[in-house]
XYZ file of C-alpha atoms in Angstrom:
339
model
C -0.298 0.330 0.060
C 0.801 3.400 -1.023
C 1.352 6.485 0.568
C -0.363 9.777 -0.670
C -0.489 13.078 0.612
C -3.956 15.052 0.587
C -3.959 18.117 1.050
C -7.357 19.533 -0.098
C -8.255 23.408 -1.387
C -7.706 26.270 0.235
C -10.038 28.243 3.550
C -9.821 31.720 2.887
C -6.468 31.534 1.296
C -3.287 30.546 0.287
C -1.544 27.676 2.712
C 1.878 29.120 2.904
C 3.495 24.514 4.341
C 1.585 22.972 0.684
C 4.915 23.742 -1.206
C 6.928 22.521 2.222
C 4.442 19.772 2.924
C 4.882 18.507 0.035
C 8.379 18.287 -0.208
C 8.258 17.045 3.351
C 6.338 13.864 1.362
C 8.250 13.443 -1.383
C 11.699 13.061 0.383
C 9.757 11.128 3.097
C 8.663 8.507 0.060
C 5.669 9.780 -0.352
C 4.119 8.394 -3.549
C 1.779 10.756 -4.352
C 0.501 14.397 -3.894
C -3.210 15.277 -4.182
C -5.270 18.544 -4.741
C -8.632 19.989 -4.536
C -11.521 21.976 -5.734
C -14.646 22.950 -4.050
C -15.750 27.070 -4.611
C -12.775 28.684 -3.641
C -9.784 27.799 -4.891
C -9.035 25.386 -7.746
C -7.751 22.531 -8.259
C -5.038 22.214 -10.908
C -2.853 25.718 -10.245
C -1.907 24.975 -6.626
C -0.698 21.282 -8.265
C 0.949 23.322 -11.391
C 2.820 24.807 -8.148
C 4.104 22.114 -6.477
C 5.051 20.231 -9.304
C 7.402 23.108 -10.038
C 8.883 23.016 -6.173
C 9.390 18.754 -6.246
C 11.495 16.546 -8.741
C 9.403 13.107 -8.219
C 6.516 12.299 -6.354
C 2.966 12.031 -8.417
C 0.371 14.505 -8.512
C -2.701 14.246 -8.272
C -6.176 16.181 -8.524
C -9.051 15.131 -5.842
C -10.856 15.853 -7.222
C -11.263 18.141 -10.258
C -14.867 18.756 -10.119
C -16.417 18.440 -13.906
C -19.333 21.070 -13.657
C -15.971 23.626 -13.596
C -14.900 22.643 -17.579
C -15.684 21.090 -20.216
C -13.990 17.559 -20.817
C -12.031 18.619 -23.108
C -10.632 21.796 -20.714
C -10.356 19.158 -18.252
C -8.022 17.006 -20.748
C -6.305 20.015 -21.891
C -5.116 20.883 -18.242
C -3.987 17.042 -17.603
C -1.948 16.973 -20.458
C -0.187 20.597 -20.365
C 0.809 19.228 -16.260
C 1.695 16.143 -17.093
C 4.335 17.549 -19.862
C 5.658 19.865 -17.361
C 6.134 17.555 -14.693
C 7.351 14.580 -16.440
C 4.920 12.614 -16.640
C 3.748 12.464 -13.103
C 0.079 13.547 -13.506
C -2.742 11.419 -12.363
C -6.354 12.965 -13.067
C -9.004 12.528 -10.824
C -12.464 13.548 -11.659
C -15.894 14.409 -9.400
C -19.608 14.805 -10.321
C -20.181 17.234 -7.137
C -23.193 17.559 -5.625
C -26.515 19.559 -6.647
C -25.936 22.333 -4.469
C -22.659 23.068 -5.786
C -23.368 22.206 -9.150
C -26.024 24.879 -9.384
C -25.835 26.703 -7.065
C -21.901 28.048 -7.866
C -21.829 26.377 -11.200
C -24.967 27.823 -12.234
C -25.218 24.401 -14.373
C -27.968 22.006 -14.034
C -27.264 18.377 -11.737
C -28.057 15.993 -14.950
C -30.922 13.847 -14.353
C -28.558 11.033 -15.007
C -25.209 10.793 -13.196
C -23.486 7.746 -14.654
C -24.466 8.937 -18.114
C -22.403 12.285 -18.022
C -19.778 10.798 -16.124
C -19.220 8.167 -18.654
C -19.383 11.016 -21.446
C -17.593 13.095 -19.392
C -14.350 10.371 -19.428
C -14.863 9.290 -23.469
C -13.881 13.017 -24.284
C -10.784 13.098 -21.489
C -9.986 9.509 -22.949
C -10.111 10.890 -26.322
C -8.268 14.018 -26.071
C -5.409 12.032 -24.000
C -5.578 9.224 -26.744
C -5.010 11.921 -29.794
C -6.301 8.763 -32.016
C -8.283 11.344 -33.806
C -10.656 14.475 -34.141
C -13.499 14.106 -31.064
C -16.483 13.388 -31.780
C -18.953 12.318 -28.927
C -23.444 12.164 -29.598
C -24.048 11.866 -26.722
C -27.065 13.309 -24.368
C -24.372 16.007 -21.510
C -21.320 16.583 -23.892
C -21.637 16.788 -28.161
C -18.489 17.408 -29.610
C -18.828 19.224 -31.812
C -21.581 21.618 -30.726
C -24.676 21.058 -31.899
C -27.381 22.766 -30.070
C -30.452 24.102 -30.812
C -28.297 27.734 -31.136
C -25.465 26.429 -32.895
C -23.989 27.772 -35.840
C -23.248 24.557 -37.175
C -19.820 25.341 -37.965
C -17.942 23.161 -35.710
C -15.185 21.456 -36.433
C -13.877 17.939 -34.653
C -10.524 18.906 -33.934
C -7.854 16.988 -31.863
C -5.461 18.486 -29.743
C -2.431 20.447 -30.883
C -0.034 19.634 -28.498
C 0.850 15.745 -28.282
C 0.089 14.152 -25.026
C 3.159 12.624 -23.274
C 1.247 10.016 -22.014
C -2.161 8.882 -23.749
C -2.644 6.300 -20.723
C -2.431 8.948 -17.897
C -4.283 7.675 -15.216
C -8.111 8.796 -14.077
C -9.485 8.021 -11.241
C -13.433 8.704 -9.939
C -15.195 10.252 -7.019
C -17.661 8.094 -6.242
C -20.417 7.061 -3.899
C -23.462 5.511 -5.491
C -23.275 1.307 -5.422
C -23.987 1.930 -9.377
C -21.206 4.528 -9.421
C -18.465 2.589 -7.803
C -19.094 0.209 -10.063
C -19.192 1.975 -13.122
C -16.178 3.633 -12.167
C -14.636 -0.224 -11.959
C -15.378 0.205 -15.584
C -14.367 3.346 -17.220
C -11.668 4.301 -14.434
C -8.005 3.175 -13.715
C -8.900 4.221 -9.803
C -11.666 4.995 -7.874
C -11.404 7.873 -4.678
C -13.454 6.893 -2.196
C -14.698 9.664 0.215
C -15.014 7.105 3.613
C -13.101 4.086 3.544
C -13.889 1.982 7.248
C -11.527 -1.256 6.624
C -13.706 -2.553 9.209
C -16.475 -2.387 6.838
C -15.210 -4.261 3.547
C -18.898 -5.210 2.596
C -20.501 -1.939 2.345
C -18.386 -1.709 -1.500
C -17.824 -5.407 -2.146
C -20.675 -5.601 -4.546
C -19.386 -3.016 -6.128
C -15.514 -3.837 -6.586
C -16.488 -7.765 -7.881
C -15.492 -7.081 -10.868
C -12.286 -4.574 -10.592
C -8.785 -5.377 -12.361
C -5.502 -6.161 -10.454
C -4.356 -3.086 -11.712
C -6.390 -1.122 -10.544
C -6.448 1.957 -7.984
C -8.359 2.303 -4.890
C -7.184 5.223 -3.321
C -9.665 6.490 -0.097
C -8.251 9.637 1.993
C -8.538 9.633 5.745
C -7.137 12.524 8.788
C -4.483 11.195 10.489
C -2.664 12.510 13.726
C -0.702 10.847 16.375
C -1.284 11.858 19.483
C -1.865 10.572 22.981
C -5.787 11.755 23.240
C -7.924 9.670 20.664
C -10.619 11.811 21.712
C -8.936 15.373 20.902
C -7.582 14.186 17.588
C -10.818 13.151 16.655
C -12.103 16.728 16.763
C -10.735 17.155 13.591
C -12.372 14.488 11.923
C -15.702 14.627 13.385
C -15.515 18.606 12.196
C -15.170 18.179 8.702
C -17.605 15.360 9.214
C -20.491 17.650 10.418
C -19.791 19.938 7.153
C -19.821 17.465 4.742
C -22.964 15.424 6.033
C -24.786 18.409 7.098
C -24.151 20.985 4.984
C -22.612 19.294 1.561
C -25.785 18.867 -0.145
C -29.623 19.282 0.474
C -31.899 17.201 3.163
C -33.369 15.536 0.657
C -30.499 14.996 -1.351
C -26.451 14.854 0.177
C -24.151 12.010 -1.153
C -22.498 12.023 2.373
C -25.031 11.588 4.881
C -26.653 8.915 2.291
C -22.957 7.445 2.208
C -23.053 7.301 5.834
C -26.102 5.682 6.472
C -24.960 2.159 4.698
C -22.104 2.303 6.003
C -24.182 1.700 9.509
C -24.891 5.119 11.434
C -28.228 5.980 9.609
C -29.968 7.531 12.659
C -26.930 9.513 13.057
C -26.173 10.821 10.295
C -29.675 12.232 9.425
C -29.014 13.746 13.527
C -26.128 15.299 12.061
C -28.374 16.713 9.303
C -30.880 18.685 10.998
C -29.241 19.955 13.857
C -26.639 21.190 10.613
C -29.119 22.744 9.082
C -30.502 24.201 11.955
C -27.888 26.460 12.680
C -26.625 24.219 15.538
C -23.623 23.501 13.803
C -21.210 22.893 17.357
C -23.595 20.454 18.401
C -24.076 19.046 14.391
C -20.105 18.181 15.094
C -20.292 16.642 18.509
C -23.070 14.514 17.363
C -20.695 12.388 14.689
C -19.932 9.257 16.578
C -16.434 8.664 17.974
C -16.730 5.451 16.364
C -17.874 6.028 13.522
C -14.615 8.959 12.897
C -12.497 6.441 14.177
C -12.907 4.493 11.793
C -11.900 6.202 8.847
C -9.058 7.964 10.065
C -5.459 6.802 11.723
C -6.025 8.827 14.582
C -4.040 8.247 18.438
C -0.612 6.959 19.790
C 2.245 5.273 17.459
C 1.052 1.968 18.528
C -2.532 2.670 18.416
C -2.417 3.921 14.398
C 0.496 1.011 13.570
C -2.058 -1.755 14.116
C -4.892 -0.212 12.804
C -3.042 0.359 9.618
C -2.022 -3.084 8.949
C -6.680 -3.124 8.742
C -6.185 -0.747 6.278
C -3.140 -2.673 4.227
C -5.670 -6.007 4.312
C -7.738 -4.877 2.308
C -7.848 -3.785 -1.647
C -6.909 -0.314 -0.601
C -3.613 0.353 -2.542
C -3.080 4.057 -2.447
C -3.428 5.465 1.154
C -4.167 9.748 0.778
C -3.143 11.280 3.960
C -5.091 14.652 5.822
C -2.330 15.842 7.686
C -0.386 19.266 8.837
C 1.527 17.214 10.951
C 4.925 16.183 9.966
C 5.779 13.605 12.965
C 2.551 12.145 11.878
C 3.561 12.300 8.236
C 6.839 10.632 9.588
C 5.270 7.498 11.779
C 3.308 6.908 8.164
C 5.746 6.176 6.690
C 8.174 4.545 9.055
C 5.033 2.503 9.973
C 4.124 1.621 6.334
C 8.187 0.655 5.308
C 8.056 -1.702 8.532
C 4.354 -3.587 8.868
C 4.280 -5.144 12.284
């Protein structure tokens, strides 16, 4: 199991520690570093900056939101950064949810998310393969454009720039069972939002046909500390926001996933409290047990034991979300010398 560093997206401003953390992760032997976007900083610019200040570590987007860019635009970003970094790019894509797609990007959320995702990946792959001009008569993505307001002058094109790697890896952030199953068929890897090594059955049916080289790269918050309850607070804060605030009360993919993982009553309570404006209570309502099983928190010995559980499953890459250098070092040491 390889280790990756997950940096997430910026808060109110740039994080001055992101480049030094990426350099430290590279020094420690981490395989990859990942950036993200929501409705603030974009995913590609910080990754390009990190690429310029590192030399070996792979570069991933977790995730680039599909609604933010046409698929050809995303492919241009990916092939450009792959060239500039010497072939280190990994393209992680995600559909996001109706609240963000319609509220931030001002676009309709697709009525058939699986079809929209499949078409998007199809176009990206056509660009990267550069075997022929891009053409797709899709439901959501049509190349050339043929809508009622089209001029009729659109021409199929292929990229001027020759991609460095036609096989540049594409990973998808998927949460629903059908979306995950499709991901195993059309992508090179999967970026789970929550992964519990204690509950492999949650995803088992969706992963029945996984190829040997398929990447499974969940993100997990990590912290080496003496007090487990205190160390879980950042995890619970993140969960409270995602489960309570990242979606509508009637359509929240994160809350639905928590429910499928055995915490349905708790997920709905967190949603209710958050939407009522009782955010601190929503965070405290996140069960310690749930926060604990999807993270790596506690003394070194405890983390060593729990890391073994992650290694025994199908996870190929553990994306560590931690700003703490000591934690990054401990995980690197433990991953080199399994107990």
